[in-house]
Tab-separated table of C-alpha atoms in Angstrom:
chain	number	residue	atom	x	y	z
A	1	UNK	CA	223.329	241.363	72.857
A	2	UNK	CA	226.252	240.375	70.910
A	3	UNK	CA	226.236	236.915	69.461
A	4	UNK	CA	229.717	235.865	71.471
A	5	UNK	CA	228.060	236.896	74.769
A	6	UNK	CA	224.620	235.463	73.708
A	7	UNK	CA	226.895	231.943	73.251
A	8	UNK	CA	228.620	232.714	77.195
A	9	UNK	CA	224.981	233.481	78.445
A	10	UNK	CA	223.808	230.006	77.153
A	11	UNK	CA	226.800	228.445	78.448
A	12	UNK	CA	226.926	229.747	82.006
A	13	UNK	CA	223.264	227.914	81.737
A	14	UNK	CA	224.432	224.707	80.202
A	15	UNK	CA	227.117	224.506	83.360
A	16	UNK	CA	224.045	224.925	85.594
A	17	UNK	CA	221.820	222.007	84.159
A	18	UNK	CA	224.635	219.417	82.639
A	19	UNK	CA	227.472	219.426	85.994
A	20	UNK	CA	230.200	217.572	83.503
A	21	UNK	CA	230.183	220.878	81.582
A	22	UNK	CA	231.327	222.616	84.902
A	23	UNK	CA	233.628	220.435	86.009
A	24	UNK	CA	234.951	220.487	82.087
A	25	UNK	CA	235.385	224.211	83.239
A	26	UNK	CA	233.698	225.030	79.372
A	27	UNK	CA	233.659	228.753	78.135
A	28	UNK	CA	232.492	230.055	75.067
A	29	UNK	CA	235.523	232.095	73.353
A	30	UNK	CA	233.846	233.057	69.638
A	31	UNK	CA	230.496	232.599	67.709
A	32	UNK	CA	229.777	234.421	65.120
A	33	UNK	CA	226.763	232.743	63.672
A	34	UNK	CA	228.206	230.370	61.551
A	35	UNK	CA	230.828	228.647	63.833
A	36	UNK	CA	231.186	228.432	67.433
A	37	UNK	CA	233.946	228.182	69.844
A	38	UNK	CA	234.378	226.352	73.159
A	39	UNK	CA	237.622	225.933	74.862
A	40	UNK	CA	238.623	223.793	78.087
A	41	UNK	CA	241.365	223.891	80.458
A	42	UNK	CA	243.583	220.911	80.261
A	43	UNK	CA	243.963	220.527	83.786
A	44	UNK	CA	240.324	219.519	84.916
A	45	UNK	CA	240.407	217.175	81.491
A	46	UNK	CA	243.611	215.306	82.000
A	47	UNK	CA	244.855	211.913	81.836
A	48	UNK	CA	247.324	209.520	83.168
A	49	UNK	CA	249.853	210.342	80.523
A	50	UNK	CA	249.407	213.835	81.186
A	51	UNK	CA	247.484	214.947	78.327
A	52	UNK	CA	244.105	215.329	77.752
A	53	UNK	CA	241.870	212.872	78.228
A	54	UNK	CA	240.208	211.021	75.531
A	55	UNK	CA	236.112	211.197	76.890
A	56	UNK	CA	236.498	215.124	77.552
A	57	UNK	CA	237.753	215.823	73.610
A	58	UNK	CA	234.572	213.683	72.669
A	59	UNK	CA	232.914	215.675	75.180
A	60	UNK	CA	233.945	218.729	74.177
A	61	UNK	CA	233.528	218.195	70.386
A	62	UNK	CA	229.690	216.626	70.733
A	63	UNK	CA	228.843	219.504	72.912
A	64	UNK	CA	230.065	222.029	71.099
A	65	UNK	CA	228.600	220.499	67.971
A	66	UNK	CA	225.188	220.583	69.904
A	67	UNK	CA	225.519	224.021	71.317
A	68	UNK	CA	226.261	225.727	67.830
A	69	UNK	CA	222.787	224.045	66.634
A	70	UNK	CA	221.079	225.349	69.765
A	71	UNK	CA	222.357	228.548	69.198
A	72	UNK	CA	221.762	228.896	65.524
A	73	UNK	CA	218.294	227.475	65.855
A	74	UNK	CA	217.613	229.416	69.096
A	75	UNK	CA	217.684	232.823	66.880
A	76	UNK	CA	216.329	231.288	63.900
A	77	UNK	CA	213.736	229.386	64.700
A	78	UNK	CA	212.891	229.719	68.441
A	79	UNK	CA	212.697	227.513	71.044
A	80	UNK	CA	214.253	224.086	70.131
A	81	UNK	CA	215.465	221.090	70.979
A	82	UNK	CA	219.057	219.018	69.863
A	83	UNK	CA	220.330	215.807	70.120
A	84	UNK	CA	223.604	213.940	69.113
A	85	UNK	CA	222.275	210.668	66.878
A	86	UNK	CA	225.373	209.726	65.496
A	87	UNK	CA	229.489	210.606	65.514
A	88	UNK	CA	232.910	209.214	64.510
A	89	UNK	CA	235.498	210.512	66.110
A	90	UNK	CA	239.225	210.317	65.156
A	91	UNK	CA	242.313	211.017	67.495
A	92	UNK	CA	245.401	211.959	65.247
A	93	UNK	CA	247.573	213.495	67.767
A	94	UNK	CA	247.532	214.286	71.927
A	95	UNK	CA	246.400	217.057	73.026
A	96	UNK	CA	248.738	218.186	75.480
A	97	UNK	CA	247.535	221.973	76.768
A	98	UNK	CA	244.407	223.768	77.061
A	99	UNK	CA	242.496	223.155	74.256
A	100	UNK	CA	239.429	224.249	72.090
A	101	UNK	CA	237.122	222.942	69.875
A	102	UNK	CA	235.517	224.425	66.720
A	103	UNK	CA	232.374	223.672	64.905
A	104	UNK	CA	231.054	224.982	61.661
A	105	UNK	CA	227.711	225.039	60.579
A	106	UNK	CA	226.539	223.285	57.312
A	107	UNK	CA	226.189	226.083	54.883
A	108	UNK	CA	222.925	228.775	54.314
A	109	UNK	CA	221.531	226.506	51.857
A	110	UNK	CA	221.857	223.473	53.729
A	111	UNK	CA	220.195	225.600	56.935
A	112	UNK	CA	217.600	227.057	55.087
A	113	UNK	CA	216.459	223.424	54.108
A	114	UNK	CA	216.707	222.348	58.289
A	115	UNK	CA	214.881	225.518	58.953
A	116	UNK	CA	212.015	224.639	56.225
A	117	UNK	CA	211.844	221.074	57.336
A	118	UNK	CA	211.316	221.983	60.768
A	119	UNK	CA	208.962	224.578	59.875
A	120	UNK	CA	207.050	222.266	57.573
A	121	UNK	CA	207.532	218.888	60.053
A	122	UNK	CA	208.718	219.589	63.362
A	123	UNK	CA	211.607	217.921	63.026
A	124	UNK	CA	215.065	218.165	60.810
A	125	UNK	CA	218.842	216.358	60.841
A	126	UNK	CA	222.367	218.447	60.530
A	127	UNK	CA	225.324	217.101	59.611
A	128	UNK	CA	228.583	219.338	60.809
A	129	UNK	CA	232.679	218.790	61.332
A	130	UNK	CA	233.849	219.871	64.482
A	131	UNK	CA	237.862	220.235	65.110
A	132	UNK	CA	240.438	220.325	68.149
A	133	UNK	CA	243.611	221.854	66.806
A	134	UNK	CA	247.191	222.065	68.825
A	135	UNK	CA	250.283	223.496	67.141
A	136	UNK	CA	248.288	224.136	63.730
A	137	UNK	CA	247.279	221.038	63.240
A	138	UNK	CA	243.886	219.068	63.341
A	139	UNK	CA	244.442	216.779	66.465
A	140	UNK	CA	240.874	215.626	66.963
A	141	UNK	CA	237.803	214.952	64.363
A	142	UNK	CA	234.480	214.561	64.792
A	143	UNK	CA	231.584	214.678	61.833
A	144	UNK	CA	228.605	214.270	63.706
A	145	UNK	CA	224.270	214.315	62.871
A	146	UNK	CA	222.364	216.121	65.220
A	147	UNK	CA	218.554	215.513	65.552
A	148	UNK	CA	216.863	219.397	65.524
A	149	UNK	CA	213.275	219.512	67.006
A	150	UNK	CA	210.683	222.260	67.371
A	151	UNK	CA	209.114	222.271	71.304
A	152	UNK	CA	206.701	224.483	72.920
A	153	UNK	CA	207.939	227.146	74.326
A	154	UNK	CA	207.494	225.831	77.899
A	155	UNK	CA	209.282	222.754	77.407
């Protein structure tokens, strides 16, 4: 299975357990093991000033922070757990069509250190920028950590 429809596999079941990502109307548009690609309609996500609304870019930007972790550590190290500890966010412009949001992976040094750590303890942190662009320019921010944990396979 390509990786891009291994990402819309995983998020036709993140719409089935988390109902904001299905009323977000969330799709997976590009992952290519490195950095993933959600996008949202603007309609479903709007505002009273007819843009989009400020909780669904955080929204979109933690979860698609989360999901590239899942993914990455889904084919790297097997069933896993991830969790959103801390994030700034920062708004620079409105976001005033559909829109998508981008996160990049920390680089293979910095992943092969998670993976190790969560080999060796269970447990790991990733740091990683995740961006909302309209009209070539950043319009949204967020640098977030993400708590990475190793579960049984049932869990």
């Amino acid at each position: 299975m390509s990786r891009l429809l291994e990402a819309q596999a995983f998020m036709t079941e993140l719409q089935r357990e988390i109902p904001l990502a299905a009323f977000m109307q969330l799709e997976a548009v590009a992952w290519d093991g490195q950095s993933l690609t959600l996008k949202a309609p603007l309609q479903p996500n709007i505002n009273d000033k007819s843009t989009a609304f400020a909780g669904a870019l955080a929204s979109l930007t933690t979860v698609t922070g989360w999901a590239a972790l899942m993914l990455w550590s889904r084919e790297h190290l097997g069933a896993c757990q991830v969790a959103v500890y801390e994030s700034e966010i920062k708004y620079r412009c409105p976001v005033s069509q559909d829109f998508s949001a981008t996160a990049t992976l920390p680089d293979a040094a910095q992943l092969t250190a998670v993976a190790e750590q969560i080999r060796s303890k269970g447990k790991a942190r990733a740091h990683l920028n995740v961006a909302i662009t309209e009209a070539g320019r950043a319009a949204v921010m967020l640098t977030a950590g993400y708590a990475i944990w190793a579960v049984a396979a049932a869990e």
